[in-house]
Each structure stands twice: as C-alpha cells, then as structure tokens.
Amino acid sequence: MKTLVIALGGNMLLRKGESGTFDAQLENAKRTAKRIAGLIERGYRVVITHGNGPQVGNILIQQEKGRDEVPAMPLDVCVAESQGEIGYMLQRALRAELIKRGIKRPVATIVTQVRVDENDAAFKNPTKPIGPFYSKQEAAKLSKKTGALFKEDAGRGYRRVVPSPKPREIVEKDAVRRMIKGGVIVIASGGGGIPVVKRGNRFRGVEAVIDKDLAAAVLAEDVDADMLIILTDVKAVFLDYRGKCEIELRKTTPEDASRYMKEGHFAPGSMGPKVQAAIDFALKGGRTIITSPRYLEKALKGDAGTLIE
Amino acid sequence: MKTLVIALGGNMLLRKGESGTFDAQLENAKRTAKRIAGLIERGYRVVITHGNGPQVGNILIQQEKGRDEVPAMPLDVCVAESQGEIGYMLQRALRAELIKRGIKRPVATIVTQVRVDENDAAFKNPTKPIGPFYSKQEAAKLSKKTGALFKEDAGRGYRRVVPSPKPREIVEKDAVRRMIKGGVIVIASGGGGIPVVKRGNRFRGVEAVIDKDLAAAVLAEDVDADMLIILTDVKAVFLDYRGKCEIELRKTTPEDASRYMKEGHFAPGSMGPKVQAAIDFALKGGRTIITSPRYLEKALKGDAGTLIE
C-alpha cells in the first residue's frame, strides 16, 4: 500500500477576497476532502499537511487586539492554535466524506513540532512577512511595545517579518509513523509545524515560521512516503509562467529544476518553495507531483501535473 | 500493562491570580509532567486529558477584541485552538521530562471531537458560564451583536452562558486506541472535546462546552482504561468540605457517592462533576481515583486520595 504525503496551501481554505468565517473555510475544506477521499478509496495511505498563512495572520491580529486584557501568545503557540483550528476543519470534512463512501477509517490531527537549527542563517536575517499590513507609525509603535521587527512590503505598508529557518526534523515523527501503520489517516505538521530548537534535552519554541512545503518534504522523508503531492492553484509547474515563452513542465529532474530555479523561473514564496521541496525530497530518493486538486487524479496516472524525481 | 486516563484541570496550568503568559503556564505544565513521567517510568500506559476554562476564556476575549477586523471563530473552533495550545505545552513538557529520564516514547496530541446529543436538555437551558465578566450594558450590546446569551453571575457581573450537554462518544476513539496500542502517549479530548452533533453522516460543531471530567470518563471507557485519575487541587474527596464535620473519603461506591451528591456534599462545577465522572465510569465497571498531583503516587498504592469503584 503506497503512502502519499499531501500538502495543501493555507489559501486553499481561506482564499483572497473571502470573508474567512469558519463556515466559508469549511466549504473549501469539503471540496478538497472529496479529492483526497477519492485517493483513500483507491487504496492509498494518506498523510495530510497544510499551510496556515491566512489563518495564523488572523490569530496574530486577535493577539494584538486583545493584548491589553489577555497575554498575547508567542508565534509558536499561535501556530499550535492554527493547527487545532485547521486540523479540526479538515478532519471533520474528510471524515464526513469517507463515511459517505462507506469507508470506516479514523482521521486524526496531530499537534506537530518541527525542529529547526538555532544557528540557521535565517535567524540573523528575518525575511518572512506575516500578519496584517500596518502604517509606518503603527509599525513603529508595535515594534517598541513587542520587540517585533517590521519591514516595508512592496509599497503596501509595513509588515512584521520573522525568520523562516529550514525544517530539520518532525519531532512527532514516531507518533505519525505508528499512526500510519495503525491505519489512521493523519493530519500533521500544519503551517510548517511549530518551530522549536533543541537545547540539551529540551525543546524551546521560537518566534519563526517554517515553510510548509519544505516541512512537507521532511515529513515525507520521515514517514518513508512513496510520493509527496503538493497541491496548489495551478495545474503544473511552468517555465516563464504567464510570459511569452510559457512552458508546462511535465517531468523533470532535481538537477534541471535547480537550474530553472537559479534562472528565476519560480516566484519566491509561491512556486519557489514548492519546487525546492520537490528537489529536497528527490535528493533523498523521493518523487513529488505538483498540481491542482482538479488535476490530482490525472496527475497520479502521469497525465497531468509536474513530476519531479 | 495498565492504561491510565489522567484528567488535569485547566486551572492547574493557569492558576487564579497568575498572568497566564505561555511561559508561566509552561512552568506549571513541567511540574505536572514530572508526576506523569513517574508513572510512565513505572510502566503505565498513559492517556492525558485536560480542561481549558481559563485558556478558552482568553481566546474568547481575543475573538471579541478582534471582531471588527477578523471573523470571530465559533466556540467549537475556539476549543480546537485551545487543544492546539495546551496540547503543544503538555507534549513539550512531558517529552522533555521523559528524555531526561532516558525514556524514548512518542507523545502526541490528537485534536478531538466529542459527540453530544442534539436533543440534550442542556440545549434548552444553557447554564455554563464562559469567558469574561461584562457590565449589564456591555452584555446587552454583545448579545445583540452576536446572539449570545448572557446571565448575571453571583453579583460579579454578566457572563455568557452556553449549554453543557453530556458527552456521548469520543469521535476519534479509534485513532486514540490505535495510538495507545502503538505505544504513543496520547493527549486527547482537551477542554472536554470539540462539541459536535451528528446529522446523518456529517458532524456539525455546536456552541457549547463539555465538562472535561465527564468527557474523561467517556474517554476512559472508549479506550478500555484500567483506571481514570482525576487530578485536582485537593488531595481527596471530602464530605462537608471545610465544614465542621469534614470527612475525607478514601474509598466509596458509586451508590454511596450518588447519595452524597444528592445530599449536596460536592460543589457543582467543582468536585461535583469529578464525582459524577467517577460514578459514570464505575457504572461501566471502571475504577476512578480523585487526588492532587502531589498525592498521586501514594494514591495509586491505596495510601491517599479517593477511590471510587
């Protein structure tokens, strides 16, 4: 039985322009759950991971707004909260879809920590924007109050920036492995995982976020997945995307993908980390498909999407 | 190997008068983790569950304060968020304590739904106060805006009240069982679980909270636990607690406990639901100890705490 790690974007659940109520997100989750249930029906073992950008952004706003009455939780705890929120949403949606198809399989979300390296260069140069936009004045005020770092973001205002260190290890990998073996459909490492560093025998949370696609590649390796599937808005990886010489990649090697990356074909923070995750996993011997939910079944047959191996 | 379900109060992590920062809560979690690690060291299989009163109260305040910018999440989702927060805290603290003792056992939190009955009388008469106190005016304003119900609480102001229906089933019980079997130390059903009702094949979240001790009894039954341990601030159950005729109960039957309950010996919302949980579990053939963390080891030897069977 083949094991798939499926990575969903946080914006597949909360799309730009949508209100972001729980019910609106749940409707999106139901659509994705249908695609995933189809794979489970066909006999795949499935581990799901997901982004949390829009959701943790909202949780951060709530921390700020409530700060005068309630201690604001640090970023690692906000990620943990978003894992609870999104995990609940996905497991409810997927379980309903499975029962509808007569499949009795447990679905469970694991609160997941991901170890990063304290000496990761990212800690010296925080670059990952998170949360809402602020005016210069507001940003300065918040920075003074909380010690957080803010940077100007493409003329749209100031946003908090945090380090985005590389994921090294899924702390709960043994638990995830045992659950997969026990037939459980696992949702793990949400939002790239709760970032922790190791200090002697202890783990300590850090103010950082981990790229969910890079964490998905580590998860796929840690659970010996046969394939990593990165779901996104576009049906495949393109060279010169939306340009004059647009080419859809159907199959490529990590070496070629690295070259395309260097040539600037993939947008940082968008297709870039997805292709990087596929390269990382390929270098460990794994296969990755990048596609959209609609093309997922075709992609597994080799008739759509981009395969990197 | 014996399986223990251990229920911790939410206020064991965030005590009255404490600031409630994450670090302060983590320090409390570390102390409790030591006691629990001691049991794991002695060969018990452990499932942990916990309350979330103070934590979900804070999350609710953040929902209100952020409401103008961010959609407020419904109560079931707030419970899910608190499971992420507290689960992360407990699994980090317990894992560190186990590693210190040279025990390599995975620890994992499962986001847990608990099914309640749509026709539970509690839905017609919401009585459980949650979240902060408001003035009469504020409460009226919030009620108009959100549809929530507020009631005057013992002269201290107005608080939101929600239904507290009886827990019927741990939705993720199969996953929890398989994890226990796989040697994982599981944290489950936090805050009494995310309350859901069944509608055909689907589960739907409801605006309610489930008593964590009553849910712990259902969890203990659903995972065939050998014993339910309810940890609280006092070392045992007392008759006429702090009264003239105070008597420490060391061992009692569900029949006697029910009689004491009817006679008003146990405070509702405090010792009441703990004793009720023990009665529920005893009627299914289970044994329950009610004690404080400090007396836990002695209680397991029969030298402290209250045993109900």
Coordinates of C-alpha atoms in Angstrom, one line a residue:
Chain A
M1 CA 0.0 0.0 0.0
K2 CA 1.5 3.3 -1.1
T3 CA 1.8 6.2 1.3
L4 CA 1.2 9.7 0.0
V5 CA 2.0 12.9 1.8
I6 CA -0.4 15.6 0.5
A7 CA 0.4 19.3 1.2
L8 CA -2.4 21.8 0.9
G9 CA -1.9 25.6 0.8
G10 CA -3.4 27.6 3.6
N11 CA -5.1 29.8 1.0
M12 CA -6.9 26.7 -0.5
L13 CA -9.0 27.0 2.7
L14 CA -9.2 30.8 3.0
R15 CA -9.0 32.4 -0.4
K16 CA -8.1 36.0 -1.1
G17 CA -11.3 38.1 -1.0
E18 CA -13.2 35.6 1.1
S19 CA -14.5 36.6 4.5
G20 CA -12.6 33.8 6.3
T21 CA -15.5 32.8 8.5
F22 CA -15.2 29.2 9.7
D23 CA -18.1 28.1 7.6
A24 CA -16.6 29.6 4.4
Q25 CA -13.3 27.8 5.1
L26 CA -15.2 24.5 5.9
E27 CA -16.9 24.7 2.4
N28 CA -13.4 24.9 0.8
A29 CA -12.2 22.1 3.0
K30 CA -15.1 19.9 1.9
R31 CA -14.1 20.3 -1.8
T32 CA -10.5 19.3 -1.1
A33 CA -11.7 16.4 1.1
K34 CA -13.6 14.9 -1.9
R35 CA -10.4 14.7 -3.9
I36 CA -8.4 13.2 -1.0
A37 CA -11.2 10.7 -0.2
G38 CA -11.0 9.6 -3.8
L39 CA -7.4 8.6 -3.3
I40 CA -8.1 6.8 0.0
E41 CA -10.9 4.9 -1.7
R42 CA -8.4 3.7 -4.3
G43 CA -6.2 2.3 -1.5
Y44 CA -3.6 4.9 -0.8
R45 CA -2.4 5.6 2.7
V46 CA -2.6 9.4 3.2
V47 CA -0.9 11.9 5.4
I48 CA -2.1 15.4 5.0
T49 CA -0.2 18.6 5.8
H50 CA -1.3 22.2 5.2
G51 CA -0.3 25.8 5.2
N52 CA -1.8 28.4 7.7
G53 CA -0.8 31.8 6.3
P54 CA -4.2 33.5 6.3
Q55 CA -5.4 31.7 9.5
V56 CA -2.3 32.5 11.6
G57 CA -2.5 36.0 10.3
N58 CA -5.9 36.3 11.8
I59 CA -4.8 34.8 15.1
L60 CA -2.0 37.3 15.2
I61 CA -4.4 40.2 14.8
Q62 CA -6.5 38.8 17.6
Q63 CA -3.4 38.6 19.8
E64 CA -2.7 42.3 19.2
K65 CA -6.3 43.4 19.7
G66 CA -6.7 41.5 22.9
R67 CA -3.2 42.4 24.2
D68 CA -4.4 44.9 26.9
E69 CA -6.6 42.2 28.5
V70 CA -5.0 38.9 27.7
P71 CA -1.4 37.9 27.4
A72 CA -0.5 37.6 23.7
M73 CA 0.7 34.2 22.8
P74 CA 4.1 33.9 21.1
L75 CA 4.2 32.9 17.4
D76 CA 4.9 29.2 18.1
V77 CA 1.8 29.0 20.2
C78 CA -0.3 30.8 17.5
V79 CA 0.9 28.1 15.0
A80 CA -0.2 25.5 17.5
E81 CA -3.6 27.1 17.8
S82 CA -3.9 27.2 14.0
Q83 CA -3.1 23.5 13.8
G84 CA -6.1 22.9 16.2
E85 CA -8.4 25.1 14.1
I86 CA -7.4 23.8 10.6
G87 CA -7.0 20.2 11.8
Y88 CA -10.5 20.2 13.2
M89 CA -11.8 21.6 9.9
L90 CA -10.0 19.1 7.7
Q91 CA -10.7 16.0 9.9
R92 CA -14.4 16.9 10.1
A93 CA -14.7 17.4 6.4
L94 CA -12.7 14.3 5.4
R95 CA -14.4 12.0 7.9
A96 CA -17.8 13.0 6.6
E97 CA -16.7 12.4 3.0
L98 CA -15.3 8.9 4.0
I99 CA -18.4 7.9 5.8
K100 CA -20.4 8.9 2.8
R101 CA -18.4 6.5 0.7
G102 CA -18.7 3.7 3.3
I103 CA -15.1 3.9 4.3
K104 CA -14.5 3.4 8.1
R105 CA -11.1 4.8 8.7
P106 CA -10.0 7.0 11.6
V107 CA -8.8 10.5 10.8
A108 CA -6.8 12.4 13.3
T109 CA -4.8 15.6 13.6
I110 CA -1.5 15.5 15.5
V111 CA -0.2 18.7 17.0
T112 CA 3.3 18.8 15.5
Q113 CA 6.6 20.4 16.4
V114 CA 9.3 20.8 13.8
R115 CA 12.9 21.2 14.9
V116 CA 15.0 23.9 13.3
D117 CA 18.6 24.8 13.8
E118 CA 19.4 27.6 16.2
N119 CA 22.3 28.6 14.0
D120 CA 20.2 28.8 10.9
A121 CA 21.2 31.9 9.0
A122 CA 17.5 32.9 8.8
F123 CA 17.6 33.9 12.5
K124 CA 20.1 36.6 11.6
N125 CA 18.1 37.9 8.7
P126 CA 14.3 37.6 9.2
T127 CA 12.6 37.9 5.9
K128 CA 9.2 36.2 6.0
P129 CA 6.3 38.7 6.3
I130 CA 3.4 37.6 8.4
G131 CA 0.1 39.1 9.6
P132 CA -1.5 42.3 8.6
F133 CA -0.2 45.5 7.0
Y134 CA 0.5 48.5 9.3
S135 CA 1.2 52.1 8.6
K136 CA 4.8 53.2 9.4
Q137 CA 3.6 54.8 12.6
E138 CA 1.6 51.8 13.8
A139 CA 4.5 49.5 13.0
A140 CA 7.0 51.7 15.0
K141 CA 4.6 51.7 17.9
L142 CA 4.1 47.9 17.9
S143 CA 7.8 47.3 17.4
K144 CA 8.5 49.4 20.5
K145 CA 5.8 47.6 22.5
T146 CA 6.6 44.0 21.5
G147 CA 10.1 44.0 20.2
A148 CA 8.9 42.6 16.8
L149 CA 10.7 43.6 13.6
F150 CA 8.7 45.3 10.8
K151 CA 9.7 45.9 7.2
E152 CA 8.2 47.8 4.3
D153 CA 6.5 45.4 1.9
A154 CA 6.3 46.4 -1.8
G155 CA 4.7 49.8 -1.2
R156 CA 1.7 48.3 0.5
G157 CA 2.7 49.2 4.1
Y158 CA 4.7 47.6 6.9
R159 CA 4.5 44.0 7.9
R160 CA 6.1 42.0 10.7
V161 CA 9.0 39.9 9.4
V162 CA 10.2 36.7 11.2
P163 CA 12.9 34.2 10.4
S164 CA 12.0 31.3 8.2
P165 CA 14.6 28.6 9.1
K166 CA 14.9 25.3 7.3
P167 CA 13.0 22.4 8.8
R168 CA 15.3 19.6 10.1
E169 CA 13.1 17.0 11.8
I170 CA 9.5 16.3 12.6
V171 CA 9.6 16.0 16.4
E172 CA 6.5 13.7 16.5
K173 CA 7.6 11.5 13.6
D174 CA 7.5 8.3 15.6
A175 CA 3.9 9.0 16.6
V176 CA 3.0 9.8 13.0
R177 CA 4.7 6.6 11.7
R178 CA 2.9 4.5 14.3
M179 CA -0.4 6.1 13.4
I180 CA 0.0 5.4 9.7
K181 CA 1.0 1.8 10.5
G182 CA -2.2 1.6 12.6
G183 CA -4.3 2.6 9.6
V184 CA -5.0 6.2 10.7
I185 CA -5.3 9.0 8.2
V186 CA -3.0 11.6 9.8
I187 CA -3.1 15.4 9.5
A188 CA 0.3 16.6 10.7
S189 CA 2.9 19.4 10.6
G190 CA 0.2 22.1 9.9
G191 CA 1.5 25.5 9.0
G192 CA 5.0 24.0 8.5
G193 CA 4.9 22.8 12.1
I194 CA 5.5 24.6 15.5
P195 CA 9.1 25.8 15.2
V196 CA 11.3 24.6 18.1
V197 CA 15.1 24.4 18.7
K198 CA 16.9 21.8 20.8
R199 CA 18.7 22.9 23.9
G200 CA 20.2 19.9 25.6
N201 CA 17.3 17.6 26.3
R202 CA 14.7 20.3 26.0
F203 CA 12.9 21.8 23.0
R204 CA 12.2 25.5 23.1
G205 CA 9.7 27.4 20.9
V206 CA 11.0 30.1 18.7
E207 CA 9.4 33.2 17.0
A208 CA 9.6 31.9 13.5
V209 CA 7.6 30.2 10.8
I210 CA 8.6 27.2 8.7
D211 CA 7.7 27.0 5.0
K212 CA 5.0 24.3 4.8
D213 CA 6.3 22.8 1.6
L214 CA 9.8 22.4 2.9
A215 CA 8.4 20.9 6.0
A216 CA 6.2 18.6 3.9
A217 CA 9.4 17.3 2.2
V218 CA 10.9 16.5 5.6
L219 CA 7.6 14.8 6.7
A220 CA 7.5 12.8 3.5
E221 CA 11.1 11.6 4.2
D222 CA 10.5 11.0 7.9
V223 CA 7.4 8.7 7.2
D224 CA 9.0 7.0 4.2
A225 CA 6.3 8.3 1.9
D226 CA 6.2 6.9 -1.7
M227 CA 5.2 10.2 -3.0
L228 CA 4.9 13.9 -2.0
I229 CA 2.0 15.7 -3.6
I230 CA 1.9 19.5 -3.4
L231 CA -1.5 20.9 -4.2
T232 CA -1.7 24.5 -5.4
D233 CA -3.8 26.8 -7.6
V234 CA -2.1 25.9 -10.9
K235 CA -2.2 22.6 -12.6
A236 CA 1.6 22.2 -13.1
V237 CA 4.9 23.9 -12.8
F238 CA 5.6 26.3 -15.7
L239 CA 8.8 27.9 -17.0
D240 CA 8.3 31.6 -17.8
Y241 CA 4.9 31.4 -16.1
R242 CA 2.4 33.8 -17.8
G243 CA 5.2 35.0 -20.0
K244 CA 5.7 34.8 -23.8
C245 CA 7.6 31.6 -23.6
E246 CA 5.5 29.8 -21.1
I247 CA 6.2 26.0 -21.0
E248 CA 4.4 23.5 -18.8
L249 CA 6.8 21.1 -17.2
R250 CA 5.5 17.6 -17.1
K251 CA 8.6 15.7 -15.8
T252 CA 11.9 17.0 -14.6
T253 CA 14.9 16.1 -12.5
P254 CA 16.1 17.8 -9.4
E255 CA 19.2 19.0 -11.3
D256 CA 17.1 20.6 -14.1
A257 CA 14.7 22.0 -11.5
S258 CA 17.6 23.6 -9.6
R259 CA 18.9 25.2 -12.8
Y260 CA 15.4 26.6 -13.6
M261 CA 15.2 27.9 -10.1
K262 CA 18.5 29.7 -10.4
E263 CA 17.3 31.2 -13.7
G264 CA 14.4 32.8 -11.8
H265 CA 11.5 30.8 -13.3
F266 CA 9.8 30.3 -9.9
A267 CA 8.4 33.0 -7.7
P268 CA 9.9 33.1 -4.2
G269 CA 7.2 32.5 -1.6
S270 CA 5.0 30.9 -4.2
M271 CA 6.2 28.2 -6.7
G272 CA 9.8 28.6 -5.5
P273 CA 9.5 26.7 -2.2
K274 CA 7.3 24.0 -3.8
V275 CA 9.9 23.2 -6.4
Q276 CA 12.6 23.4 -3.7
A277 CA 10.6 20.9 -1.5
A278 CA 10.4 18.6 -4.5
I279 CA 14.2 19.0 -5.1
D280 CA 14.9 18.3 -1.4
F281 CA 12.8 15.1 -1.5
A282 CA 14.2 14.0 -4.8
L283 CA 17.7 14.2 -3.4
K284 CA 16.6 11.7 -0.7
G285 CA 15.2 9.4 -3.4
G286 CA 11.6 10.6 -3.3
R287 CA 9.1 11.5 -6.0
T288 CA 7.0 14.7 -6.0
I289 CA 4.0 15.8 -8.0
I290 CA 3.0 19.4 -8.1
T291 CA -0.6 20.0 -9.4
S292 CA -4.0 21.4 -8.5
P293 CA -6.8 19.4 -6.8
R294 CA -8.7 19.2 -10.1
Y295 CA -5.8 17.5 -11.9
L296 CA -4.8 15.3 -9.0
E297 CA -6.2 12.0 -10.3
K298 CA -4.9 12.6 -13.8
A299 CA -1.5 13.6 -12.4
L300 CA -1.3 10.3 -10.4
K301 CA -1.7 8.4 -13.7
G302 CA 1.0 10.6 -15.3
D303 CA -1.4 12.5 -17.5
A304 CA -1.1 16.0 -15.8
G305 CA 0.8 18.0 -13.3
T306 CA 4.6 18.1 -12.9
L307 CA 6.6 15.1 -11.7
I308 CA 10.0 15.7 -10.1
E309 CA 12.2 12.7 -9.4
Chain B
M1 CA 0.4 -3.1 31.0
K2 CA -2.2 -1.0 32.7
T3 CA -3.7 2.0 30.9
L4 CA -4.5 5.1 32.9
V5 CA -6.6 8.1 31.7
I6 CA -5.4 11.2 33.6
A7 CA -7.5 14.3 33.7
L8 CA -5.9 17.6 34.5
G9 CA -7.8 20.8 35.4
G10 CA -7.3 23.7 33.0
N11 CA -6.6 25.8 36.1
M12 CA -3.6 23.5 37.0
L13 CA -1.9 25.2 34.1
L14 CA -3.3 28.7 34.5
R15 CA -3.9 29.4 38.2
K16 CA -6.1 32.2 39.6
G17 CA -4.0 35.3 40.0
E18 CA -1.3 34.2 37.5
S19 CA -0.6 36.3 34.5
G20 CA -1.4 33.5 32.0
T21 CA 1.6 34.1 29.8
F22 CA 2.7 31.0 27.9
D23 CA 5.9 30.7 29.9
A24 CA 4.0 30.8 33.2
Q25 CA 1.7 28.1 32.0
L26 CA 4.6 26.0 30.7
E27 CA 6.2 26.1 34.2
N28 CA 3.0 24.7 35.7
A29 CA 2.9 22.0 32.9
K30 CA 6.5 21.0 33.7
R31 CA 5.6 20.3 37.3
T32 CA 2.7 18.1 36.3
A33 CA 4.8 16.4 33.6
K34 CA 7.2 15.2 36.3
R35 CA 4.4 13.4 38.1
I36 CA 3.1 11.8 35.0
A37 CA 6.6 10.8 33.8
G38 CA 7.0 9.0 37.1
L39 CA 4.0 6.8 36.2
I40 CA 5.2 6.1 32.7
E41 CA 8.6 5.2 34.1
R42 CA 6.9 2.6 36.3
G43 CA 5.3 1.0 33.2
Y44 CA 1.8 2.5 33.0
R45 CA 0.3 3.4 29.6
V46 CA -0.9 6.9 29.9
V47 CA -3.6 8.9 28.1
I48 CA -3.9 12.6 29.2
T49 CA -6.9 14.8 29.0
H50 CA -7.2 18.4 30.3
G51 CA -9.5 21.3 31.0
N52 CA -9.3 24.6 29.1
G53 CA -11.5 27.0 31.1
P54 CA -9.0 29.9 31.6
Q55 CA -7.4 29.3 28.2
V56 CA -10.5 29.3 26.1
G57 CA -11.8 32.3 28.1
N58 CA -8.7 34.2 26.9
I59 CA -9.3 33.0 23.3
L60 CA -12.9 34.2 23.5
I61 CA -11.8 37.7 24.7
Q62 CA -9.4 37.8 21.7
Q63 CA -12.3 36.9 19.3
E64 CA -14.3 39.8 20.7
K65 CA -11.5 42.3 20.6
G66 CA -10.5 41.4 17.0
R67 CA -14.1 41.0 15.7
D68 CA -14.1 44.2 13.7
E69 CA -11.1 43.1 11.7
V70 CA -11.2 39.3 11.7
P71 CA -14.2 36.9 11.7
A72 CA -14.7 35.6 15.3
M73 CA -14.5 31.8 15.4
P74 CA -17.4 29.9 16.9
L75 CA -16.9 28.3 20.2
D76 CA -16.2 24.8 18.9
V77 CA -13.3 26.2 16.9
C78 CA -12.0 28.1 19.9
V79 CA -12.0 24.8 21.8
A80 CA -10.0 23.3 18.9
E81 CA -7.5 26.2 19.1
S82 CA -7.1 25.7 22.9
Q83 CA -6.4 22.0 22.2
G84 CA -3.5 23.0 19.9
E85 CA -2.2 25.5 22.5
I86 CA -2.4 23.3 25.6
G87 CA -1.5 20.1 23.7
Y88 CA 1.7 21.7 22.5
M89 CA 2.5 22.8 26.0
L90 CA 1.9 19.4 27.6
Q91 CA 3.6 17.4 24.9
R92 CA 6.7 19.6 25.0
A93 CA 6.9 19.5 28.8
L94 CA 6.3 15.7 29.0
R95 CA 8.7 14.9 26.2
A96 CA 11.5 16.8 27.9
E97 CA 10.8 15.1 31.2
L98 CA 10.8 11.6 29.5
I99 CA 14.1 12.3 27.6
K100 CA 15.7 13.4 30.9
R101 CA 14.8 10.0 32.3
G102 CA 16.1 8.1 29.3
I103 CA 12.6 7.1 28.2
K104 CA 12.1 7.2 24.4
R105 CA 8.4 7.2 23.9
P106 CA 6.5 9.4 21.5
V107 CA 4.0 11.9 22.9
A108 CA 1.3 13.3 20.7
T109 CA -1.8 15.5 21.0
I110 CA -4.9 14.5 19.0
V111 CA -7.4 17.1 18.0
T112 CA -10.5 15.5 19.4
Q113 CA -14.2 15.9 18.7
V114 CA -16.8 14.6 21.2
R115 CA -20.3 13.8 20.1
V116 CA -23.2 15.2 22.1
D117 CA -26.9 14.6 21.6
E118 CA -28.8 17.3 19.8
N119 CA -31.8 16.7 22.0
D120 CA -29.8 17.0 25.2
A121 CA -31.9 19.1 27.7
A122 CA -28.8 21.4 28.2
F123 CA -29.5 23.0 24.8
K124 CA -32.9 24.3 26.1
N125 CA -31.3 25.6 29.2
P126 CA -27.8 27.0 28.8
T127 CA -26.2 27.2 32.2
K128 CA -22.4 27.0 31.8
P129 CA -20.7 30.4 32.2
I130 CA -17.7 31.0 30.0
G131 CA -15.3 33.9 29.3
P132 CA -15.0 37.2 31.0
F133 CA -17.4 39.3 33.1
Y134 CA -19.3 42.1 31.5
S135 CA -21.4 45.0 32.8
K136 CA -25.1 44.8 32.1
Q137 CA -24.8 47.3 29.3
E138 CA -21.8 45.6 27.6
A139 CA -23.6 42.2 27.9
A140 CA -26.7 43.6 26.2
K141 CA -24.7 45.1 23.4
L142 CA -22.7 41.9 22.8
S143 CA -25.9 39.8 22.9
K144 CA -27.5 42.0 20.3
K145 CA -24.4 41.8 18.1
T146 CA -23.6 38.1 18.4
G147 CA -26.9 36.5 19.5
A148 CA -25.1 35.0 22.6
L149 CA -26.9 34.6 25.8
F150 CA -25.7 36.4 29.0
K151 CA -26.7 35.8 32.6
E152 CA -25.9 37.6 35.9
D153 CA -23.3 35.6 37.8
A154 CA -23.4 35.8 41.6
G155 CA -23.3 39.6 41.8
R156 CA -20.0 39.8 39.9
G157 CA -21.4 40.9 36.6
Y158 CA -22.7 39.3 33.5
R159 CA -21.2 36.3 31.7
R160 CA -22.0 34.4 28.6
V161 CA -23.7 31.1 29.3
V162 CA -23.7 28.2 26.9
P163 CA -25.2 24.7 27.0
S164 CA -23.1 22.0 28.6
P165 CA -24.5 18.8 27.1
K166 CA -23.4 15.3 28.2
P167 CA -20.6 13.7 26.2
R168 CA -21.7 10.6 24.4
E169 CA -18.7 9.4 22.3
I170 CA -15.1 10.3 21.5
V171 CA -15.3 10.7 17.7
E172 CA -11.6 9.9 17.3
K173 CA -11.6 7.0 19.7
D174 CA -10.4 4.5 17.1
A175 CA -7.4 6.7 16.4
V176 CA -6.7 7.1 20.1
R177 CA -6.9 3.3 20.6
R178 CA -4.6 2.6 17.8
M179 CA -2.1 5.1 19.1
I180 CA -2.1 3.7 22.6
K181 CA -1.6 0.2 21.1
G182 CA 1.3 1.6 19.1
G183 CA 3.0 2.8 22.3
V184 CA 2.2 6.5 21.9
I185 CA 1.4 8.6 25.0
V186 CA -1.7 10.4 23.8
I187 CA -3.1 13.8 24.9
A188 CA -6.8 13.8 23.8
S189 CA -10.2 15.3 24.3
G190 CA -8.8 18.6 25.6
G191 CA -11.3 21.0 27.2
G192 CA -13.9 18.2 27.2
G193 CA -13.5 17.9 23.4
I194 CA -14.8 19.9 20.5
P195 CA -18.6 19.5 20.8
V196 CA -20.3 18.1 17.7
V197 CA -23.7 16.7 16.9
K198 CA -24.4 14.1 14.3
R199 CA -26.7 15.0 11.4
G200 CA -26.9 12.0 9.1
N201 CA -23.4 11.1 8.1
R202 CA -22.0 14.5 9.0
F203 CA -20.9 16.0 12.2
R204 CA -21.7 19.7 12.9
G205 CA -20.0 21.8 15.5
V206 CA -22.2 23.4 18.2
E207 CA -21.9 26.4 20.5
A208 CA -21.4 24.5 23.7
V209 CA -18.8 23.2 26.1
I210 CA -18.5 19.7 27.5
D211 CA -17.4 19.1 31.1
K212 CA -13.9 17.8 30.9
D213 CA -14.3 15.3 33.7
L214 CA -17.4 13.8 32.2
A215 CA -15.7 13.6 28.9
A216 CA -12.7 11.9 30.6
A217 CA -15.0 9.2 31.9
V218 CA -16.2 8.5 28.3
L219 CA -12.7 8.6 27.0
A220 CA -11.6 6.1 29.8
E221 CA -14.5 3.8 28.7
D222 CA -13.8 4.2 25.0
V223 CA -10.1 3.2 25.4
D224 CA -10.8 0.5 27.9
A225 CA -8.7 2.2 30.6
D226 CA -7.9 0.3 33.7
M227 CA -8.3 3.4 35.8
L228 CA -9.4 7.0 35.5
I229 CA -7.3 9.5 37.5
I230 CA -8.8 12.9 38.1
L231 CA -6.2 15.4 39.3
T232 CA -7.3 18.5 41.2
D233 CA -6.2 20.9 43.9
V234 CA -7.3 18.9 46.9
K235 CA -5.8 15.6 47.9
A236 CA -9.1 13.7 48.1
V237 CA -12.9 14.0 48.1
F238 CA -14.4 15.3 51.3
L239 CA -17.8 15.2 52.9
D240 CA -18.8 18.5 54.4
Y241 CA -15.7 20.0 52.8
R242 CA -14.2 22.8 55.0
G243 CA -17.2 22.3 57.3
K244 CA -17.5 21.2 61.0
C245 CA -18.0 17.6 60.1
E246 CA -15.4 17.3 57.3
I247 CA -14.6 13.7 56.5
E248 CA -12.0 12.5 53.9
L249 CA -13.4 9.8 51.7
R250 CA -10.8 7.1 51.0
K251 CA -12.9 4.5 49.2
T252 CA -16.5 4.6 48.2
T253 CA -19.1 3.0 45.8
P254 CA -21.0 4.8 43.0
E255 CA -24.2 4.2 45.1
D256 CA -22.8 6.0 48.1
A257 CA -21.2 8.7 46.1
S258 CA -24.6 9.3 44.4
R259 CA -26.2 9.6 47.7
Y260 CA -23.6 12.1 49.0
M261 CA -24.0 14.1 45.8
K262 CA -27.8 14.3 46.3
E263 CA -27.1 15.5 49.9
G264 CA -25.2 18.4 48.5
H265 CA -21.7 17.5 49.6
F266 CA -20.0 18.3 46.3
A267 CA -19.9 21.8 44.8
P268 CA -21.4 22.0 41.3
G269 CA -18.8 23.0 38.7
S270 CA -16.0 21.9 41.1
M271 CA -16.0 18.5 42.9
G272 CA -19.5 17.7 41.6
P273 CA -18.6 16.8 38.0
K274 CA -15.5 14.9 39.2
V275 CA -17.5 12.6 41.4
Q276 CA -20.2 12.3 38.7
A277 CA -17.5 11.3 36.2
A278 CA -16.3 8.6 38.7
I279 CA -19.8 7.4 39.2
D280 CA -20.4 7.2 35.4
F281 CA -17.2 5.2 34.9
A282 CA -17.9 3.0 37.9
L283 CA -21.3 2.1 36.4
K284 CA -19.4 0.8 33.3
G285 CA -17.2 -1.3 35.6
G286 CA -14.3 1.2 35.8
R287 CA -12.2 2.5 38.8
T288 CA -11.5 6.1 39.5
I289 CA -9.1 7.9 41.8
I290 CA -9.6 11.6 42.6
T291 CA -6.5 13.2 44.2
S292 CA -3.9 16.0 43.8
P293 CA -0.6 15.6 41.8
R294 CA 1.4 15.5 45.0
Y295 CA -0.5 12.5 46.4
L296 CA -0.8 10.7 43.0
E297 CA 1.9 8.0 43.7
K298 CA 0.6 7.3 47.2
A299 CA -3.0 7.2 45.8
L300 CA -2.0 4.5 43.3
K301 CA -0.7 2.4 46.2
G302 CA -4.0 2.9 48.0
D303 CA -2.5 5.2 50.6
A304 CA -4.1 8.5 49.7
G305 CA -6.8 10.1 47.5
T306 CA -10.3 8.8 47.0
L307 CA -11.1 5.6 45.1
I308 CA -14.5 5.1 43.6
E309 CA -15.4 1.7 42.2

